[in-house]
Short mmCIF file of C-alpha atoms and ligand atoms in Angstrom, two decimals:
data_model
loop_
_atom_site.label_atom_id
_atom_site.label_comp_id
_atom_site.label_asym_id
_atom_site.label_seq_id
_atom_site.Cartn_x
_atom_site.Cartn_y
_atom_site.Cartn_z
CA UNK A 1 -22.11 10.69 -6.32
CA UNK A 2 -22.23 14.22 -4.81
CA UNK A 3 -19.22 15.23 -6.86
CA UNK A 4 -20.76 13.79 -10.05
CA UNK A 5 -23.96 15.80 -9.28
CA UNK A 6 -21.89 18.94 -8.73
CA UNK A 7 -19.90 18.55 -11.94
CA UNK A 8 -22.78 17.39 -14.11
CA UNK A 9 -25.88 19.53 -13.32
CA UNK A 10 -27.68 17.85 -16.22
CA UNK A 11 -27.49 14.39 -14.70
CA UNK A 12 -29.95 13.44 -12.00
CA UNK A 13 -28.18 11.53 -9.25
CA UNK A 14 -30.16 9.67 -6.67
CA UNK A 15 -28.40 8.07 -3.73
CA UNK A 16 -30.37 5.20 -2.19
CA UNK A 17 -29.59 3.27 0.95
CA UNK A 18 -31.51 0.77 3.14
CA UNK A 19 -30.30 2.64 6.20
CA UNK A 20 -33.11 5.09 6.96
CA UNK A 21 -31.17 7.01 9.64
CA UNK A 22 -28.33 7.52 7.31
CA UNK A 23 -30.49 8.88 4.51
CA UNK A 24 -32.31 11.11 6.96
CA UNK A 25 -28.97 12.54 7.95
CA UNK A 26 -28.02 13.12 4.38
CA UNK A 27 -31.23 15.06 4.03
CA UNK A 28 -30.71 17.06 7.20
CA UNK A 29 -31.48 20.72 6.75
CA UNK A 30 -28.14 21.59 8.36
CA UNK A 31 -25.51 20.24 5.96
CA UNK A 32 -23.08 20.14 8.80
CA UNK A 33 -25.00 17.08 10.13
CA UNK A 34 -24.43 14.81 7.10
CA UNK A 35 -23.01 11.51 8.24
CA UNK A 36 -19.65 11.63 6.52
CA UNK A 37 -17.06 14.27 7.51
CA UNK A 38 -14.83 15.19 4.56
CA UNK A 39 -13.36 18.57 3.91
CA UNK A 40 -15.43 20.39 1.26
CA UNK A 41 -18.20 17.80 1.13
CA UNK A 42 -20.95 19.71 2.97
CA UNK A 43 -20.56 22.61 0.60
CA UNK A 44 -21.03 20.36 -2.39
CA UNK A 45 -24.11 18.71 -0.89
CA UNK A 46 -25.48 22.13 -0.10
CA UNK A 47 -25.00 23.23 -3.75
CA UNK A 48 -26.44 20.14 -5.45
CA UNK A 49 -28.99 18.72 -3.06
CA UNK A 50 -32.52 19.26 -4.30
CA UNK A 51 -31.18 20.39 -7.67
CA UNK A 52 -29.93 17.19 -9.18
CA UNK A 53 -28.81 15.31 -6.10
CA UNK A 54 -31.34 13.45 -4.06
CA UNK A 55 -31.11 10.98 -1.16
CA UNK A 56 -33.82 8.45 -0.63
CA UNK A 57 -34.69 5.05 0.80
CA UNK A 58 -36.98 4.23 -2.14
CA UNK A 59 -34.53 1.79 -3.77
CA UNK A 60 -37.07 0.25 -6.24
CA UNK A 61 -38.13 3.60 -7.64
CA UNK A 62 -34.54 4.73 -8.11
CA UNK A 63 -33.65 1.48 -9.84
CA UNK A 64 -36.62 1.80 -12.06
CA UNK A 65 -35.85 5.30 -13.21
CA UNK A 66 -32.10 4.92 -13.63
CA UNK A 67 -30.06 4.51 -16.85
CA UNK A 68 -26.93 3.73 -14.91
CA UNK A 69 -26.61 2.20 -11.47
CA UNK A 70 -23.53 2.46 -9.34
CA UNK A 71 -23.36 -0.40 -6.82
CA UNK A 72 -21.51 1.05 -3.81
CA UNK A 73 -22.51 -1.22 -1.01
CA UNK A 74 -20.20 -2.54 1.63
CA UNK A 75 -18.00 -5.50 0.89
CA UNK A 76 -16.46 -6.44 4.29
CA UNK A 77 -14.33 -9.38 5.11
CA UNK A 78 -16.37 -12.53 5.66
CA UNK A 79 -16.89 -13.37 9.34
CA UNK A 80 -18.32 -16.89 8.81
CA UNK A 81 -18.02 -19.94 6.60
CA UNK A 82 -15.49 -20.65 3.81
CA UNK A 83 -12.98 -17.84 3.50
CA UNK A 84 -13.84 -16.49 6.96
CA UNK A 85 -11.41 -13.71 7.93
CA UNK A 86 -10.08 -13.39 4.34
CA UNK A 87 -12.58 -13.37 1.51
CA UNK A 88 -14.90 -10.49 0.74
CA UNK A 89 -18.57 -10.99 1.81
CA UNK A 90 -20.48 -10.49 -1.31
CA UNK A 91 -23.88 -10.95 0.34
CA UNK A 92 -24.93 -7.25 -0.11
CA UNK A 93 -23.68 -7.16 -3.71
CA UNK A 94 -25.77 -10.19 -4.53
CA UNK A 95 -28.84 -8.75 -2.86
CA UNK A 96 -28.44 -5.59 -4.86
CA UNK A 97 -28.05 -7.51 -8.16
CA UNK A 98 -31.25 -9.51 -7.44
CA UNK A 99 -33.17 -6.41 -6.57
CA UNK A 100 -31.97 -4.68 -9.75
CA UNK A 101 -32.95 -7.75 -11.84
CA UNK A 102 -36.38 -7.91 -10.25
CA UNK A 103 -37.22 -4.24 -10.65
CA UNK A 104 -35.67 -3.26 -13.92
CA UNK A 105 -37.95 -2.83 -16.94
CA UNK A 106 -35.41 -1.10 -19.23
CA UNK A 107 -31.79 -1.88 -20.27
CA UNK A 108 -29.19 -0.48 -17.84
CA UNK A 109 -25.50 0.00 -17.25
CA UNK A 110 -24.47 -1.46 -13.91
CA UNK A 111 -21.23 -0.02 -12.51
CA UNK A 112 -19.28 -1.93 -9.84
CA UNK A 113 -18.15 0.95 -7.62
CA UNK A 114 -17.65 -1.17 -4.51
CA UNK A 115 -14.20 -2.87 -4.36
CA UNK A 116 -14.70 -6.40 -5.49
CA UNK A 117 -12.63 -9.59 -5.95
CA UNK A 118 -11.53 -10.42 -9.42
CA UNK A 119 -14.28 -12.02 -11.59
CA UNK A 120 -17.21 -10.62 -9.52
CA UNK A 121 -18.61 -9.00 -12.59
CA UNK A 122 -19.36 -12.46 -14.06
CA UNK A 123 -21.37 -13.31 -10.90
CA UNK A 124 -23.28 -10.11 -11.32
CA UNK A 125 -23.92 -10.79 -14.94
CA UNK A 126 -25.07 -14.30 -14.15
CA UNK A 127 -27.61 -13.09 -11.58
CA UNK A 128 -28.83 -10.23 -13.72
CA UNK A 129 -29.32 -12.19 -16.89
CA UNK A 130 -30.87 -15.27 -15.28
CA UNK A 131 -33.18 -13.69 -12.78
CA UNK A 132 -34.27 -10.59 -14.74
CA UNK A 133 -37.22 -9.77 -16.93
CA UNK A 134 -35.30 -10.13 -20.17
CA UNK A 135 -33.80 -6.63 -19.89
CA UNK A 136 -30.15 -6.22 -20.94
CA UNK A 137 -27.40 -5.23 -18.53
CA UNK A 138 -23.86 -4.09 -19.33
CA UNK A 139 -21.54 -4.54 -16.31
CA UNK A 140 -18.65 -2.06 -15.90
CA UNK A 141 -15.99 -2.03 -13.27
CA UNK A 142 -15.15 1.53 -12.07
CA UNK A 143 -13.18 1.22 -8.84
CA UNK A 144 -12.85 4.18 -6.59
CA UNK A 145 -9.36 5.46 -5.75
CA UNK A 146 -10.24 8.30 -3.51
CA UNK A 147 -8.59 8.48 -0.01
CA UNK A 148 -10.72 9.37 2.97
CA UNK A 149 -9.75 12.79 4.36
CA UNK A 150 -9.05 14.11 0.84
CA UNK A 151 -12.01 12.57 -0.93
CA UNK A 152 -13.44 15.70 -2.56
CA UNK A 153 -10.06 16.84 -3.74
CA UNK A 154 -9.21 13.40 -5.10
CA UNK A 155 -12.59 13.19 -6.90
CA UNK A 156 -12.31 16.67 -8.43
CA UNK A 157 -8.78 16.07 -9.58
CA UNK A 158 -8.13 12.32 -9.89
CA UNK A 159 -4.84 10.90 -11.00
CA UNK A 160 -6.89 8.60 -13.16
CA UNK A 161 -10.38 7.20 -13.56
CA UNK A 162 -10.39 3.48 -14.40
CA UNK A 163 -13.23 1.87 -16.32
CA UNK A 164 -13.30 -1.83 -17.15
CA UNK A 165 -15.80 -3.30 -19.57
CA UNK A 166 -16.44 -6.12 -22.06
CA UNK A 167 -14.23 -5.95 -25.09
CA UNK A 168 -17.12 -6.04 -27.55
CA UNK A 169 -19.28 -3.44 -29.17
CA UNK A 170 -21.90 -3.34 -26.39
CA UNK A 171 -19.17 -3.22 -23.78
CA UNK A 172 -17.48 -0.34 -25.53
CA UNK A 173 -20.73 1.54 -25.89
CA UNK A 174 -21.32 1.21 -22.17
CA UNK A 175 -17.80 2.34 -21.40
CA UNK A 176 -18.18 5.32 -23.63
CA UNK A 177 -21.38 6.37 -21.81
CA UNK A 178 -19.54 6.34 -18.46
CA UNK A 179 -16.46 8.10 -19.91
CA UNK A 180 -18.81 10.91 -21.03
CA UNK A 181 -19.95 11.40 -17.47
CA UNK A 182 -16.38 11.79 -16.12
CA UNK A 183 -15.26 13.84 -19.13
CA UNK A 184 -17.44 16.63 -17.80
CA UNK A 185 -14.46 17.50 -15.56
CA UNK A 186 -11.70 14.89 -15.99
CA UNK A 187 -9.33 15.21 -18.96
CA UNK A 188 -9.92 12.36 -21.30
CA UNK A 189 -6.33 11.14 -21.20
CA UNK A 190 -6.73 10.42 -17.53
CA UNK A 191 -9.65 8.06 -18.18
CA UNK A 192 -8.25 4.66 -18.55
CA UNK A 193 -10.15 1.69 -19.98
CA UNK A 194 -9.26 -2.02 -19.56
CA UNK A 195 -11.03 -5.30 -19.52
CA UNK A 196 -13.23 -5.92 -16.39
CA UNK A 197 -10.81 -8.32 -14.67
CA UNK A 198 -7.83 -5.94 -14.99
CA UNK A 199 -9.94 -3.19 -13.57
CA UNK A 200 -11.11 -5.23 -10.58
CA UNK A 201 -7.57 -6.50 -9.86
CA UNK A 202 -6.01 -3.02 -10.24
CA UNK A 203 -7.96 -1.68 -7.29
CA UNK A 204 -6.85 -4.48 -5.02
CA UNK A 205 -3.35 -4.10 -6.31
CA UNK A 206 -3.34 -0.36 -5.63
CA UNK A 207 -4.33 -0.77 -2.06
CA UNK A 208 -1.91 -3.70 -1.57
CA UNK A 209 0.96 -1.53 -2.90
CA UNK A 210 0.05 1.42 -0.71
CA UNK A 211 -0.29 -0.69 2.41
CA UNK A 212 2.91 -2.45 1.60
CA UNK A 213 4.84 0.85 1.64
CA UNK A 214 3.47 1.60 5.16
CA UNK A 215 4.40 -1.86 6.40
CA UNK A 216 7.86 -1.62 4.74
CA UNK A 217 8.68 1.63 6.45
CA UNK A 218 7.19 0.42 9.74
CA UNK A 219 9.21 -2.70 9.65
CA UNK A 220 12.40 -0.57 9.47
CA UNK A 221 11.13 1.78 12.18
CA UNK A 222 11.57 -1.10 14.58
CA UNK A 223 15.11 -1.58 13.40
CA UNK A 224 15.77 2.19 13.86
CA UNK A 225 14.62 1.96 17.51
CA UNK A 226 17.33 -0.59 18.10
CA UNK A 227 20.06 1.36 16.39
CA UNK A 228 21.12 4.97 16.08
CA UNK A 229 19.10 5.47 12.88
CA UNK A 230 16.08 7.68 12.67
CA UNK A 231 13.25 6.51 10.43
CA UNK A 232 12.13 10.05 9.44
CA UNK A 233 15.66 10.68 8.13
CA UNK A 234 15.71 7.37 6.34
CA UNK A 235 12.32 8.03 4.82
CA UNK A 236 13.44 11.53 3.65
CA UNK A 237 16.64 10.00 2.24
CA UNK A 238 14.92 7.33 0.15
CA UNK A 239 11.88 9.38 -0.69
CA UNK A 240 14.02 11.76 -2.78
CA UNK A 241 14.85 8.87 -5.12
CA UNK A 242 12.42 9.42 -7.99
CA UNK A 243 11.95 5.70 -8.39
CA UNK A 244 10.66 5.47 -4.81
CA UNK A 245 8.96 8.88 -4.22
CA UNK A 246 8.10 10.58 -0.90
CA UNK A 247 4.46 9.53 -0.32
CA UNK A 248 3.25 6.78 2.07
CA UNK A 249 6.66 6.58 3.75
CA UNK A 250 5.83 7.91 7.15
CA UNK A 251 6.36 5.52 10.01
CA UNK A 252 3.46 5.23 12.37
CA UNK A 253 1.49 2.99 14.80
CA UNK A 254 0.11 1.28 11.68
CA UNK A 255 -2.43 1.79 8.97
CA UNK A 256 -6.18 1.47 9.56
CA UNK A 257 -9.30 2.16 7.57
CA UNK A 258 -11.94 -0.10 6.07
CA UNK A 259 -10.10 -0.82 2.87
CA UNK A 260 -6.33 -1.73 3.14
CA UNK A 261 -6.70 -4.75 5.36
CA UNK A 262 -9.87 -6.12 3.80
CA UNK A 263 -8.50 -5.69 0.25
CA UNK A 264 -5.19 -7.39 0.95
CA UNK A 265 -6.92 -10.23 2.72
CA UNK A 266 -9.07 -10.50 -0.32
CA UNK A 267 -6.05 -10.65 -2.56
CA UNK A 268 -4.51 -13.27 -0.27
CA UNK A 269 -7.66 -15.33 -0.40
CA UNK A 270 -7.88 -15.19 -4.16
CA UNK A 271 -4.15 -16.15 -4.49
CA UNK A 272 -4.71 -19.12 -2.16
CA UNK A 273 -7.78 -20.23 -3.98
CA UNK A 274 -5.63 -20.56 -7.11
CA UNK A 275 -3.03 -22.55 -5.05
CA UNK A 276 -0.49 -19.66 -5.28
CA UNK A 277 0.90 -20.10 -1.77
CA UNK A 278 3.97 -17.91 -2.18
CA UNK A 279 1.98 -15.06 -3.63
CA UNK A 280 -0.55 -15.28 -0.76
CA UNK A 281 2.13 -15.43 1.94
CA UNK A 282 3.92 -12.48 0.39
CA UNK A 283 0.97 -10.13 0.71
CA UNK A 284 -0.21 -11.55 4.03
CA UNK A 285 3.04 -10.40 5.56
CA UNK A 286 1.87 -6.78 4.99
CA UNK A 287 -0.95 -7.42 7.44
CA UNK A 288 1.17 -9.37 9.85
CA UNK A 289 3.62 -6.45 10.05
CA UNK A 290 0.78 -3.96 10.61
CA UNK A 291 -0.69 -6.02 13.48
CA UNK A 292 2.82 -6.28 14.99
CA UNK A 293 3.27 -2.49 14.77
CA UNK A 294 0.08 -1.77 16.68
CA UNK A 295 0.89 -4.27 19.40
CA UNK A 296 4.48 -3.04 19.60
CA UNK A 297 3.28 0.42 20.16
CA UNK A 298 1.00 -0.57 22.99
CA UNK A 299 3.76 -2.74 24.52
CA UNK A 300 6.12 0.17 24.42
CA UNK A 301 3.68 2.33 26.39
CA UNK A 302 3.39 -0.49 29.04
CA UNK A 303 7.17 -1.07 29.22
CA UNK A 304 7.93 2.64 29.56
CA UNK A 305 5.35 3.08 32.29
CA UNK A 306 7.39 0.68 34.45
CA UNK A 307 5.67 -2.47 33.13
CA UNK A 308 2.29 -1.62 34.61
CA UNK A 309 -0.52 0.55 33.43
CA UNK A 310 -3.11 -0.83 35.82
CA UNK A 311 -5.23 2.13 36.99
CA UNK A 312 -3.04 4.64 35.23
CA UNK A 313 -4.64 7.33 33.10
CA UNK A 314 -3.52 7.21 29.48
CA UNK A 315 -4.96 9.90 27.14
CA UNK A 316 -5.55 9.17 23.54
CA UNK A 317 -5.48 12.14 21.18
CA UNK A 318 -7.32 10.90 18.13
CA UNK A 319 -9.46 7.94 17.44
CA UNK A 320 -10.22 8.23 13.73
CA UNK A 321 -8.03 6.08 11.44
CA UNK A 322 -6.53 9.19 9.89
CA UNK A 323 -7.01 12.92 9.99
CA UNK A 324 -9.84 14.77 8.29
CA UNK A 325 -12.31 11.97 8.60
CA UNK A 326 -14.78 10.73 11.24
CA UNK A 327 -14.28 7.15 10.03
CA UNK A 328 -12.93 4.82 12.69
CA UNK A 329 -13.10 1.47 10.94
CA UNK A 330 -9.99 -0.62 11.69
CA UNK A 331 -8.40 2.41 13.39
CA UNK A 332 -5.11 1.58 15.13
CA UNK A 333 -6.53 3.44 18.23
CA UNK A 334 -9.06 0.55 18.76
CA UNK A 335 -6.41 -2.15 18.93
CA UNK A 336 -3.98 -0.11 20.97
CA UNK A 337 -6.76 0.64 23.45
CA UNK A 338 -7.78 -2.95 23.56
CA UNK A 339 -4.30 -4.07 24.40
CA UNK A 340 -3.94 -1.46 27.16
CA UNK A 341 -7.45 -2.26 28.57
CA UNK A 342 -6.32 -5.83 28.88
CA UNK A 343 -3.70 -4.49 31.27
CA UNK A 344 -6.51 -2.59 33.07
CA UNK A 345 -5.39 0.90 32.04
CA UNK A 346 -7.82 3.89 32.29
CA UNK A 347 -8.05 5.51 28.87
CA UNK A 348 -9.50 8.95 28.11
CA UNK A 349 -10.09 9.76 24.50
CA UNK A 350 -10.35 13.04 22.67
CA UNK A 351 -11.00 13.25 18.90
CA UNK A 352 -12.26 16.37 17.13
CA UNK A 353 -14.69 14.54 14.87
CA UNK A 354 -15.50 11.18 16.42
CA UNK A 355 -18.68 10.91 18.62
CA UNK A 356 -18.52 9.16 22.03
CA UNK A 357 -20.99 6.47 20.99
CA UNK A 358 -18.78 5.44 18.07
CA UNK A 359 -15.84 4.87 20.38
CA UNK A 360 -17.82 2.57 22.65
CA UNK A 361 -19.26 0.78 19.63
CA UNK A 362 -15.79 0.17 18.23
CA UNK A 363 -14.58 -1.36 21.56
CA UNK A 364 -17.72 -3.33 22.09
CA UNK A 365 -17.42 -4.82 18.60
CA UNK A 366 -14.17 -6.47 19.54
CA UNK A 367 -16.03 -8.40 22.25
CA UNK A 368 -12.91 -8.52 24.38
CA UNK A 369 -14.86 -7.47 27.50
CA UNK A 370 -18.37 -6.41 28.48
CA UNK A 371 -19.55 -2.94 27.46
CA UNK A 372 -19.97 -2.10 31.13
CA UNK A 373 -16.20 -2.63 31.63
CA UNK A 374 -15.47 -0.60 28.51
CA UNK A 375 -17.58 2.21 29.85
CA UNK A 376 -15.89 1.99 33.25
CA UNK A 377 -12.34 2.04 31.91
CA UNK A 378 -12.79 4.46 28.94
CA UNK A 379 -13.80 8.07 29.19
CA UNK A 380 -14.45 10.38 26.24
CA UNK A 381 -13.79 14.07 26.59
CA UNK A 382 -14.75 16.93 24.27
CA UNK A 383 -11.95 19.23 25.40
CA UNK A 384 -8.31 18.09 24.79
CA UNK A 385 -6.92 19.99 27.78
CA UNK A 386 -9.46 18.36 30.11
CA UNK A 387 -8.68 14.95 28.53
CA UNK A 388 -4.98 15.33 29.34
CA UNK A 389 -5.45 16.50 32.92
CA UNK A 390 -3.78 14.17 35.51
CA UNK A 391 -2.75 11.68 32.84
CA UNK A 392 0.44 9.58 33.19
CA UNK A 393 0.87 9.54 29.40
CA UNK A 394 -0.48 10.83 26.19
CA UNK A 395 -0.71 8.70 23.04
CA UNK A 396 -1.15 10.38 19.61
CA UNK A 397 -3.19 7.97 17.49
CA UNK A 398 -4.41 10.26 14.70
CA UNK A 399 -2.40 12.97 12.92
CA UNK A 400 -4.97 15.78 13.36
CA UNK A 401 -3.30 19.11 12.53
CA UNK A 402 -4.75 20.80 15.65
CA UNK A 403 -2.63 18.71 17.88
CA UNK A 404 0.49 20.47 16.70
CA UNK A 405 -0.77 23.87 17.80
CA UNK A 406 -1.83 22.93 21.38
CA UNK A 407 -0.36 24.82 24.39
CA UNK A 408 1.82 21.84 25.38
CA UNK A 409 3.28 23.74 28.40
CA UNK A 410 -0.23 24.04 29.82
CA UNK A 411 -0.84 20.37 29.14
CA UNK A 412 2.43 19.35 30.80
CA UNK A 413 1.75 21.45 33.93
CA UNK A 414 -1.50 19.53 34.46
CA UNK A 415 -0.16 16.06 34.03
CA UNK A 416 1.41 13.59 36.47
CA UNK A 417 5.23 13.48 36.38
CA UNK A 418 7.20 12.08 34.63
CA UNK A 419 4.85 13.13 31.77
CA UNK A 420 5.08 10.83 28.76
CA UNK A 421 4.12 11.36 25.12
CA UNK A 422 3.95 8.44 22.69
CA UNK A 423 3.67 10.02 19.28
CA UNK A 424 2.21 7.21 17.16
CA UNK A 425 2.01 9.49 14.13
CA UNK A 426 5.35 11.33 14.37
CA UNK A 427 3.74 14.72 14.11
CA UNK A 428 4.94 16.59 17.14
CA UNK A 429 8.22 18.49 17.62
CA UNK A 430 10.14 16.14 19.87
CA UNK A 431 12.87 18.66 20.82
CA UNK A 432 10.33 21.35 21.76
CA UNK A 433 8.38 18.90 23.97
CA UNK A 434 11.57 17.60 25.61
CA UNK A 435 12.54 21.21 26.42
CA UNK A 436 9.20 21.59 28.23
CA UNK A 437 9.95 18.44 30.26
CA UNK A 438 8.03 15.63 28.45
CA UNK A 439 9.59 12.24 27.91
CA UNK A 440 8.87 11.60 24.25
CA UNK A 441 8.74 8.36 22.33
CA UNK A 442 8.25 8.66 18.63
CA UNK A 443 7.93 5.71 16.17
CA UNK A 444 11.30 4.72 14.72
CA UNK A 445 13.73 6.98 16.62
N1 NAD B 501 -14.41 4.17 2.23
C1 NAD B 501 -13.51 4.42 1.21
O1 NAD B 501 -12.67 5.23 1.27
C2 NAD B 501 -13.56 3.60 -0.05
C3 NAD B 501 -12.69 3.88 -1.04
C4 NAD B 501 -12.72 3.16 -2.22
C5 NAD B 501 -13.62 2.05 -2.33
N2 NAD B 501 -14.41 1.78 -1.30
C6 NAD B 501 -15.32 0.58 -1.45
O2 NAD B 501 -16.66 1.09 -1.56
C7 NAD B 501 -17.56 0.09 -0.95
C8 NAD B 501 -18.40 0.79 0.14
O3 NAD B 501 -17.53 1.32 1.14
P1 NAD B 501 -18.07 2.34 2.22
O4 NAD B 501 -16.91 2.76 3.03
O5 NAD B 501 -18.91 3.39 1.60
O6 NAD B 501 -19.02 1.38 3.03
P2 NAD B 501 -20.22 1.73 4.06
O7 NAD B 501 -20.44 0.50 4.90
O8 NAD B 501 -19.93 3.00 4.79
O9 NAD B 501 -21.49 2.06 3.17
C9 NAD B 501 -22.17 1.02 2.46
C10 NAD B 501 -23.67 1.42 2.52
O10 NAD B 501 -24.39 0.44 1.66
C11 NAD B 501 -25.71 0.26 2.23
N3 NAD B 501 -26.29 -0.93 1.71
C12 NAD B 501 -26.02 -2.26 1.90
N4 NAD B 501 -26.75 -3.01 1.18
C13 NAD B 501 -27.61 -2.26 0.45
C14 NAD B 501 -28.67 -2.57 -0.50
N5 NAD B 501 -28.90 -3.80 -0.80
N6 NAD B 501 -29.33 -1.47 -0.95
C15 NAD B 501 -29.04 -0.27 -0.63
N7 NAD B 501 -28.10 0.09 0.26
C16 NAD B 501 -27.34 -0.99 0.81
C17 NAD B 501 -25.41 0.25 3.72
O11 NAD B 501 -26.60 0.50 4.44
C18 NAD B 501 -24.34 1.27 3.87
O12 NAD B 501 -24.89 2.58 4.18
C19 NAD B 501 -16.69 -0.95 -0.43
O13 NAD B 501 -16.59 -1.99 -1.38
C20 NAD B 501 -15.33 -0.32 -0.26
O14 NAD B 501 -14.26 -1.24 -0.42
C21 NAD B 501 -14.48 2.54 -0.18
#
């Protein structure tokens, strides 16, 4: 919404959220304190906030005044009832729809910006038309394809914008209104229109395909570790094939983030609910492989450290699920830490953008042990050199660029010997580190 506000100074954009602390942070005088870290975002907020970009908790007022409403609430995996662990929890979507229906006095375009299961638009339409005041709503699906860490760049220069709508005159009119918004900066040929269901399914499919590439390369990284092959060389060799392409082919400790896993589980659930067992099993394997990769990485640390990590200091460089974001949802670091804590390791974490409280919250959320034990076994440092002092091993969990330019000789000198590095993101120069004296394990070589 900040990018829309920046690119369309004539459109008033109001972002509303129930979370007061979050909105207060978005309104913080110092734009460096906004709650989401994304390169370039604070500058955009600084430019547009107060001009045509507003953050508020007055949801009713914003609904009342809006011509178009983007529903962007969370759609996590259900943790209870039917579809538990697979289906999307649409509780927040439904609450939004009911509030919009209750408050609206004028016709509106409702845009599904959240990632939703196929056919959610019909649920929305049902609620809006049956609980409203007789006002008319057009529902559009406009899934978001940005990647965290490059969100601003992706939004300013998207590969495509996808808009799904009803294939009738009113639907086409609503689609055309939304196209006009994006056309302020996106070339019209990159704005695709489809029916609503195709649009909803395309988002789940895009994430499933991306995650599948990661699991595919990760599955072969294990084979490489048992043979003389090197997964980076294999990835380079296949990535030059124009049919395959070079992106999303880097072997690692596994994918994280709030979207890939939840969206694939969602796809699996939908397929199962139509009785499509083979389709569901096929996509579920992407998740199974990812879980295996995280566990395998932790087990490798344990095995290399002579089958015991009890009381040993292991330093995690990185906690975010990827670089250039402070988002830690489903980060591989959480699961690797949990596995090592089960073996009573002492973990010290350094991440340039993640706050200490978030790290403890992530571990407590797993409910594997009491928060007292998490606080006893896990330390968080704000200086990477301090974090690595007297460690038995370092594990790289996020591919932050700054890790590449550390004084690794200095780090080595202050570690216990033999000093191990487990490069879960394959970002460090193995030969250079080995020349210093480190024992280095990368993924897939
Ligand atoms: N994070 C991403 O990179 C990304 C990318 C593409 C799509 N998506 C999709 O976008 C959606 C949101 O993702 P997110 O990462 O921003 O989630 P999030 O949990 O960070 O944010 C959702 C926000 O919605 C607020 N909210 C919930 N119910 C509300 C209500 N009734 N009224 C007002 N506010 C309400 C919550 O307080 C929260 O701040 C999801 O469907 C996700 O799949 C996310």
